[in-house]
Coordinates of C-alpha atoms and ligand atoms in Angstrom, one line a residue:
X228 CA 23.8 -2.5 6.2
X229 CA 23.7 0.9 5.6
X230 CA 19.7 0.7 3.9
X231 CA 20.6 2.9 1.1
X232 CA 18.7 2.0 -2.1
X233 CA 19.7 2.7 -5.7
X234 CA 17.2 3.4 -8.3
X235 CA 17.1 3.7 -12.1
X236 CA 14.8 4.7 -14.0
X237 CA 12.6 7.9 -11.8
X238 CA 9.3 7.3 -13.9
X239 CA 6.5 5.4 -12.3
X240 CA 7.3 2.4 -10.5
X241 CA 10.4 4.5 -9.8
X242 CA 9.1 7.2 -7.7
X243 CA 7.2 4.5 -6.0
X244 CA 9.4 2.3 -4.6
X245 CA 11.1 5.5 -4.0
X246 CA 8.5 6.4 -1.6
X247 CA 8.2 2.4 -0.2
X248 CA 11.9 2.2 0.5
X249 CA 11.7 5.9 2.0
X250 CA 9.6 5.6 4.5
X251 CA 11.1 3.0 6.1
X252 CA 14.1 5.4 6.3
X253 CA 16.0 4.0 3.8
X254 CA 18.2 6.1 1.9
X255 CA 17.1 6.7 -1.4
X256 CA 19.4 7.6 -4.3
X257 CA 17.6 8.1 -7.5
X258 CA 19.4 8.3 -11.3
X259 CA 17.7 8.6 -14.8
X260 CA 19.0 8.7 -18.1
X261 CA 16.1 11.7 -18.7
X262 CA 17.2 14.2 -16.0
X263 CA 14.2 16.1 -16.2
X264 CA 12.0 12.5 -14.4
X265 CA 15.0 12.3 -11.9
X266 CA 15.2 16.3 -10.8
X267 CA 11.4 16.1 -11.1
X268 CA 11.0 12.5 -9.2
X269 CA 11.9 14.3 -5.4
X270 CA 8.5 16.9 -5.2
X271 CA 6.6 13.8 -6.4
X272 CA 7.9 11.5 -4.3
X273 CA 7.2 14.4 -0.8
X274 CA 3.8 14.6 -1.8
X275 CA 3.4 10.8 -1.8
X276 CA 4.6 10.8 1.8
X277 CA 2.1 12.8 2.5
X278 CA -0.3 10.9 0.8
X279 CA 0.4 8.4 2.2
X280 CA 0.7 10.2 6.3
X281 CA -3.3 11.4 5.3
X282 CA -4.3 8.0 5.0
X283 CA -3.0 6.6 7.5
X284 CA -0.6 4.2 6.3
X285 CA 2.0 6.1 7.8
X286 CA 3.1 7.3 11.0
X287 CA 4.3 10.9 11.8
X288 CA 6.9 9.6 13.4
X289 CA 8.6 8.1 10.5
X290 CA 7.5 10.4 8.6
X291 CA 10.0 12.9 10.4
X292 CA 13.2 10.3 9.9
X293 CA 12.0 10.2 6.2
X294 CA 15.6 11.4 4.9
X295 CA 15.5 13.7 1.0
X296 CA 15.9 11.6 -2.3
X297 CA 19.0 12.7 -3.5
X298 CA 18.9 13.3 -7.1
X299 CA 22.6 11.4 -9.0
X300 CA 23.8 12.7 -12.6
X301 CA 25.2 9.8 -13.4
X302 CA 24.1 6.1 -12.7
X303 CA 27.8 5.3 -10.5
X304 CA 26.7 7.9 -7.7
X305 CA 23.6 5.9 -7.3
X306 CA 24.8 2.6 -6.9
X307 CA 28.0 2.9 -4.6
X308 CA 27.8 1.6 -1.5
X309 CA 24.2 0.8 -1.8
X310 CA 23.0 -3.0 -0.2
X311 CA 19.9 -2.7 -3.2
X312 CA 19.8 -1.6 -6.7
X313 CA 16.0 -2.0 -8.3
X314 CA 15.9 -0.7 -11.6
X315 CA 13.0 0.6 -13.3
X316 CA 14.3 2.0 -16.6
X317 CA 11.8 0.5 -19.6
X318 CA 10.4 -2.9 -20.4
X319 CA 12.8 -3.6 -23.2
X320 CA 15.7 -6.3 -23.2
X321 CA 18.5 -4.3 -24.2
X322 CA 17.8 -1.2 -22.2
X323 CA 17.4 -3.8 -19.1
X324 CA 20.7 -4.8 -20.2
X325 CA 22.9 -2.2 -20.8
X326 CA 21.6 -1.0 -17.7
X327 CA 23.3 -4.3 -16.0
X328 CA 26.4 -4.0 -17.3
X329 CA 26.9 -0.2 -15.8
X330 CA 25.5 -1.3 -12.3
X331 CA 27.8 -4.1 -12.1
X332 CA 31.3 -1.9 -13.0
X333 CA 29.6 -0.2 -9.8
X334 CA 28.5 -1.6 -7.3
X335 CA 29.3 -3.4 -4.1
X336 CA 29.8 -7.3 -3.9
X337 CA 26.8 -8.1 -2.0
X338 CA 24.5 -6.1 -3.0
X339 CA 20.6 -7.4 -4.1
X340 CA 19.7 -6.5 -7.7
X341 CA 16.7 -6.5 -8.5
X342 CA 14.9 -6.1 -11.6
X343 CA 11.6 -4.0 -11.9
X344 CA 10.2 -6.3 -14.8
X345 CA 6.3 -6.7 -15.6
X346 CA 6.8 -9.8 -17.2
X347 CA 10.8 -9.8 -18.8
X348 CA 12.0 -12.6 -17.2
X349 CA 16.0 -11.7 -15.5
X350 CA 18.2 -14.7 -17.7
X351 CA 17.0 -13.0 -20.6
X352 CA 19.4 -9.4 -19.5
X353 CA 21.4 -10.2 -16.9
X354 CA 23.1 -14.5 -18.2
X355 CA 26.5 -12.5 -19.4
X356 CA 27.3 -10.6 -16.4
X357 CA 29.7 -12.3 -14.0
X358 CA 27.4 -11.1 -11.0
X359 CA 23.9 -12.4 -12.4
X360 CA 24.2 -15.1 -8.7
X361 CA 22.5 -11.7 -7.5
X362 CA 20.0 -10.6 -10.1
X363 CA 15.8 -10.7 -9.1
X364 CA 13.4 -9.8 -10.4
X365 CA 11.6 -8.1 -7.9
X366 CA 8.3 -7.2 -9.5
X367 CA 6.3 -3.9 -7.8
X368 CA 2.2 -3.6 -9.0
X369 CA 1.3 -0.1 -9.4
X370 CA 1.3 2.0 -7.6
X371 CA 4.6 0.8 -6.3
X372 CA 4.1 3.0 -2.8
X373 CA 0.7 1.4 -2.2
X374 CA 0.5 -1.9 -3.2
X375 CA 2.1 -4.4 -0.9
X376 CA 2.7 -7.2 -3.2
X377 CA 6.4 -8.1 -4.7
X378 CA 7.5 -11.5 -6.5
X379 CA 10.3 -12.1 -6.7
X380 CA 11.4 -14.4 -9.8
X381 CA 14.3 -16.5 -9.6
X382 CA 16.6 -17.0 -12.6
X383 CA 18.1 -19.7 -13.5
X384 CA 21.5 -18.5 -11.8
X385 CA 20.2 -16.3 -8.2
X386 CA 21.8 -17.8 -5.2
X387 CA 19.0 -18.8 -3.4
X388 CA 20.0 -17.0 -1.1
X389 CA 20.1 -13.4 -2.3
X390 CA 16.1 -14.8 -3.0
X391 CA 15.8 -14.8 1.1
X392 CA 18.3 -11.9 1.9
X393 CA 15.6 -9.9 -0.9
X394 CA 12.1 -11.1 1.2
X395 CA 12.9 -10.5 4.7
X396 CA 14.5 -7.0 3.9
X397 CA 11.3 -5.8 1.5
X398 CA 9.2 -7.9 4.6
X399 CA 11.6 -4.5 6.2
X400 CA 9.7 -2.3 4.7
X401 CA 6.7 -2.6 5.1
X402 CA 6.6 -5.3 1.6
X403 CA 4.7 -8.7 1.5
X404 CA 7.0 -10.5 -1.2
X405 CA 5.6 -13.7 -2.5
X406 CA 8.8 -15.6 -3.9
X407 CA 8.2 -18.2 -7.4
X408 CA 10.2 -20.7 -7.9
X409 CA 11.6 -20.9 -10.9
X410 CA 11.5 -18.1 -14.4
X411 CA 8.1 -18.2 -16.4
X412 CA 7.2 -15.2 -18.2
X413 CA 4.4 -12.4 -16.7
X414 CA 5.1 -14.4 -13.4
X415 CA 2.0 -14.5 -11.0
X416 CA 0.4 -11.2 -11.2
X417 CA 0.6 -10.3 -15.0
X418 CA -0.4 -14.4 -15.4
X419 CA -3.7 -14.1 -13.6
X420 CA -5.0 -10.6 -14.5
X421 CA -4.2 -11.5 -18.2
X422 CA -6.5 -14.4 -17.7
X423 CA -9.1 -12.3 -16.7
X424 CA -8.2 -9.6 -19.4
X425 CA -8.9 -12.4 -21.8
X426 CA -12.1 -13.1 -20.6
X427 CA -13.1 -9.4 -20.8
X428 CA -11.9 -8.6 -23.9
X429 CA -13.9 -11.7 -25.6
X430 CA -17.4 -10.8 -23.2
X431 CA -16.6 -7.3 -25.2
X432 CA -16.2 -8.6 -28.8
X433 CA -19.3 -10.3 -28.0
X434 CA -21.3 -8.5 -27.1
X435 CA -22.7 -9.4 -24.2
X436 CA -22.6 -6.8 -22.1
X437 CA -21.1 -3.1 -21.9
X438 CA -17.9 -2.3 -20.6
X439 CA -18.7 -1.0 -17.6
X440 CA -20.9 -3.5 -17.1
X441 CA -18.0 -6.2 -16.7
X442 CA -15.6 -3.7 -15.4
X443 CA -18.9 -3.4 -12.4
X444 CA -19.0 -7.5 -11.9
X445 CA -14.8 -7.3 -11.0
X446 CA -15.4 -4.4 -9.4
X447 CA -18.4 -5.2 -6.7
X448 CA -18.3 -8.1 -6.8
X449 CA -15.3 -10.8 -7.8
X450 CA -12.5 -7.9 -6.8
X451 CA -14.2 -7.5 -3.4
X452 CA -14.3 -11.3 -2.5
X453 CA -10.5 -11.1 -4.0
X454 CA -9.5 -8.8 -1.8
X455 CA -10.0 -10.9 1.6
X456 CA -9.6 -15.3 -0.2
X457 CA -7.8 -15.6 -2.9
X458 CA -9.2 -17.3 -6.0
X459 CA -8.9 -21.1 -4.8
X460 CA -9.8 -20.3 -1.2
X461 CA -13.2 -18.9 -3.1
X462 CA -14.1 -21.9 -4.9
X463 CA -13.2 -24.2 -1.3
X464 CA -15.7 -22.2 0.9
X465 CA -18.2 -21.7 -2.2
X466 CA -19.3 -25.8 -2.0
X467 CA -18.9 -27.3 1.3
X468 CA -16.9 -30.4 0.4
X469 CA -14.8 -27.1 -0.2
X470 CA -12.3 -27.8 -3.7
X471 CA -13.0 -31.5 -4.8
X472 CA -16.7 -30.5 -4.9
X473 CA -16.2 -27.5 -6.4
X474 CA -14.6 -29.6 -9.0
X475 CA -17.1 -32.1 -9.2
X476 CA -19.6 -29.6 -10.0
X477 CA -17.5 -26.5 -12.2
X478 CA -15.0 -28.2 -13.7
X479 CA -16.6 -29.6 -16.9
X480 CA -18.2 -25.9 -17.3
X481 CA -14.9 -24.4 -16.7
X482 CA -13.8 -26.3 -19.1
X483 CA -16.6 -25.4 -21.7
X484 CA -16.1 -21.2 -21.1
X485 CA -13.0 -21.8 -22.2
X486 CA -13.1 -23.6 -25.4
X487 CA -15.8 -21.5 -26.5
X488 CA -13.6 -17.7 -25.5
X489 CA -10.8 -19.6 -26.0
X490 CA -7.6 -19.5 -23.8
X491 CA -5.5 -18.4 -25.6
X492 CA -7.3 -15.6 -27.5
X493 CA -5.7 -12.9 -28.6
X494 CA -6.6 -9.5 -29.5
X495 CA -7.1 -7.8 -32.8
X496 CA -5.8 -4.0 -33.1
X497 CA -9.3 -3.3 -34.5
X498 CA -10.8 -4.6 -31.3
X499 CA -8.5 -3.0 -29.1
X500 CA -9.1 0.3 -31.0
X501 CA -13.1 -0.1 -30.0
X502 CA -12.6 -1.0 -26.7
X503 CA -10.4 1.8 -26.1
X504 CA -12.8 4.1 -27.7
X505 CA -15.5 2.5 -25.4
X506 CA -12.6 3.6 -22.2
X507 CA -12.5 6.7 -23.1
X508 CA -16.2 7.6 -23.5
X509 CA -16.5 6.4 -19.9
X510 CA -13.5 9.0 -18.7
X511 CA -12.3 11.2 -21.4
X512 CA -8.6 11.8 -22.9
X513 CA -8.4 14.9 -19.9
X514 CA -9.8 12.5 -16.3
X515 CA -7.3 9.8 -16.8
X516 CA -4.5 11.4 -14.9
X517 CA -7.2 12.4 -11.8
X518 CA -8.4 9.5 -12.2
X519 CA -4.9 7.6 -11.0
X520 CA -4.7 9.8 -8.0
X521 CA -8.0 8.5 -6.9
X522 CA -7.6 5.2 -7.3
X523 CA -4.4 5.4 -5.8
X524 CA -5.9 7.6 -2.6
X525 CA -9.0 5.3 -2.2
X526 CA -6.8 2.8 -2.7
X527 CA -4.6 4.1 0.8
X528 CA -8.3 3.9 1.4
X529 CA -8.3 0.3 1.5
X530 CA -5.4 -0.9 2.6
X531 CA -5.1 0.7 6.0
X532 CA -8.9 -0.5 6.2
X533 CA -7.3 -4.1 5.5
X534 CA -4.2 -3.9 7.5
X535 CA -7.1 -3.0 10.5
X536 CA -9.2 -5.8 9.6
X537 CA -5.8 -7.6 10.1
X538 CA -5.4 -5.7 13.9
X539 CA -8.2 -7.6 14.4
X540 CA -8.2 -11.0 16.3
X541 CA -7.7 -14.1 14.0
X542 CA -8.0 -17.8 13.9
X543 CA -5.8 -19.8 13.3
X544 CA -7.8 -21.9 11.1
X545 CA -4.5 -24.6 10.2
X546 CA -4.7 -25.8 14.3
X547 CA -8.8 -25.2 14.3
Ligands
NAD1324 N1 4.5 1.4 -14.6 C1 3.0 -0.2 -14.6 O1 2.3 -0.6 -14.1 C2 4.6 -2.0 -14.1 C3 4.2 -2.3 -12.8 C4 5.2 -2.9 -12.3 C5 6.2 -2.8 -12.8 N2 6.3 -2.1 -14.4 C6 7.8 -2.2 -14.8 O2 8.8 -1.5 -13.9 C7 9.6 -0.4 -14.8 C8 9.0 1.0 -15.5 O3 8.0 1.3 -15.9 P1 7.4 2.7 -15.4 O4 6.2 2.2 -15.8 O5 8.2 2.6 -14.8 O6 8.2 3.4 -16.9 P2 8.3 4.7 -17.3 O7 8.6 4.9 -19.1 O8 7.3 5.9 -16.3 O9 9.7 4.7 -16.7 C9 10.6 4.3 -16.7 C10 11.6 5.7 -16.6 O10 13.0 4.4 -17.5 C11 14.2 5.5 -17.8 N3 14.8 5.4 -18.6 C12 15.1 4.7 -19.4 N4 16.4 4.4 -20.3 C13 17.2 4.6 -18.9 C14 18.7 3.7 -19.1 N5 19.3 3.6 -19.6 N6 19.2 4.5 -17.9 C15 18.9 5.3 -16.9 N7 17.1 5.6 -16.9 C16 16.7 5.4 -17.8 C17 13.5 6.8 -18.6 O11 13.8 8.2 -19.3 C18 12.4 7.0 -17.4 O12 12.0 8.2 -17.3 C19 9.0 -1.7 -16.1 O13 10.0 -2.7 -17.0 C20 7.8 -1.7 -16.2 O14 7.7 -3.4 -17.2 C21 5.2 -0.9 -14.5

């Protein structure tokens, strides 16, 4: 293994992946169809690495081992000799399909070909490739250099060995991969996010609370708890008797709520416009980028704290 990764697309997610691989000592090559984007990437990557160092998520010895990100003018230069190709171009079936055709032409025969796709499944853009058995989705969350989760989604044609190999390499760079058994639009992350967002839009549309208060319930309640125990474990721990008792007491109410807000509700443009205006009152357009930076740096502190918690001795409940 050369520990060389090619990042195709140097936008938000491409840069995040570049940082994640570079921090683990990988050799990172980056290419973008827009040369300006690629040329700007190394400096951003340096800033992001420095932020990770400042947050205690990257050791100074590790920073010393980081190799400079190489900008490649052509896709071919980026992917040749790579062990891993991470496609990070726009969320568009035809753009992704074309990029994979190009990748396939120039890459080594056993390279992992991963897409950062947020919702599009690989069989929509990789079915016709000769090397489709090594194509998979590796979906990160934004900011990709901070949040450890990566969803690995096999297409029907993906070799299961590739998924295992990808999971192992991702763990090696400090990621926490989860593996889906098969394709579904939106995977786990965005389906769960979508369920909460649909309900949030409905509550906002109904005028049941301000947008700020709806976000507040998640920030200072649900999400803080979810950062330790997920929705299943939360419900299991909320009732003596576990999920069985939770279901007995709460399932009918949740079914009524789902029917009331409509689990398949849509967001008409007028509603989206109104919600957008409400957000801009809370956060002015000119403050948007600074707020996103604040989110990234604060998330780093949170993950540093979580890592410290995980280092503490934890009983293994399974054996109890
Ligand atoms: N932003 C997020 O929150 C997020 C999270 C997870 C996954 N994703 C997914 O990651 C992918 C990239 O998203 P992003 O937010 O980084 O987008 P972005 O717009 O910031 O970056 C995309 C980059 O791809 C480049 N590009 C377009 N066509 C290209 C081509 N043919 N060859 C090379 N480069 C090309 C563009 O110039 C641009 O720099 C998408 O599939 C997106 O859905 C995004």
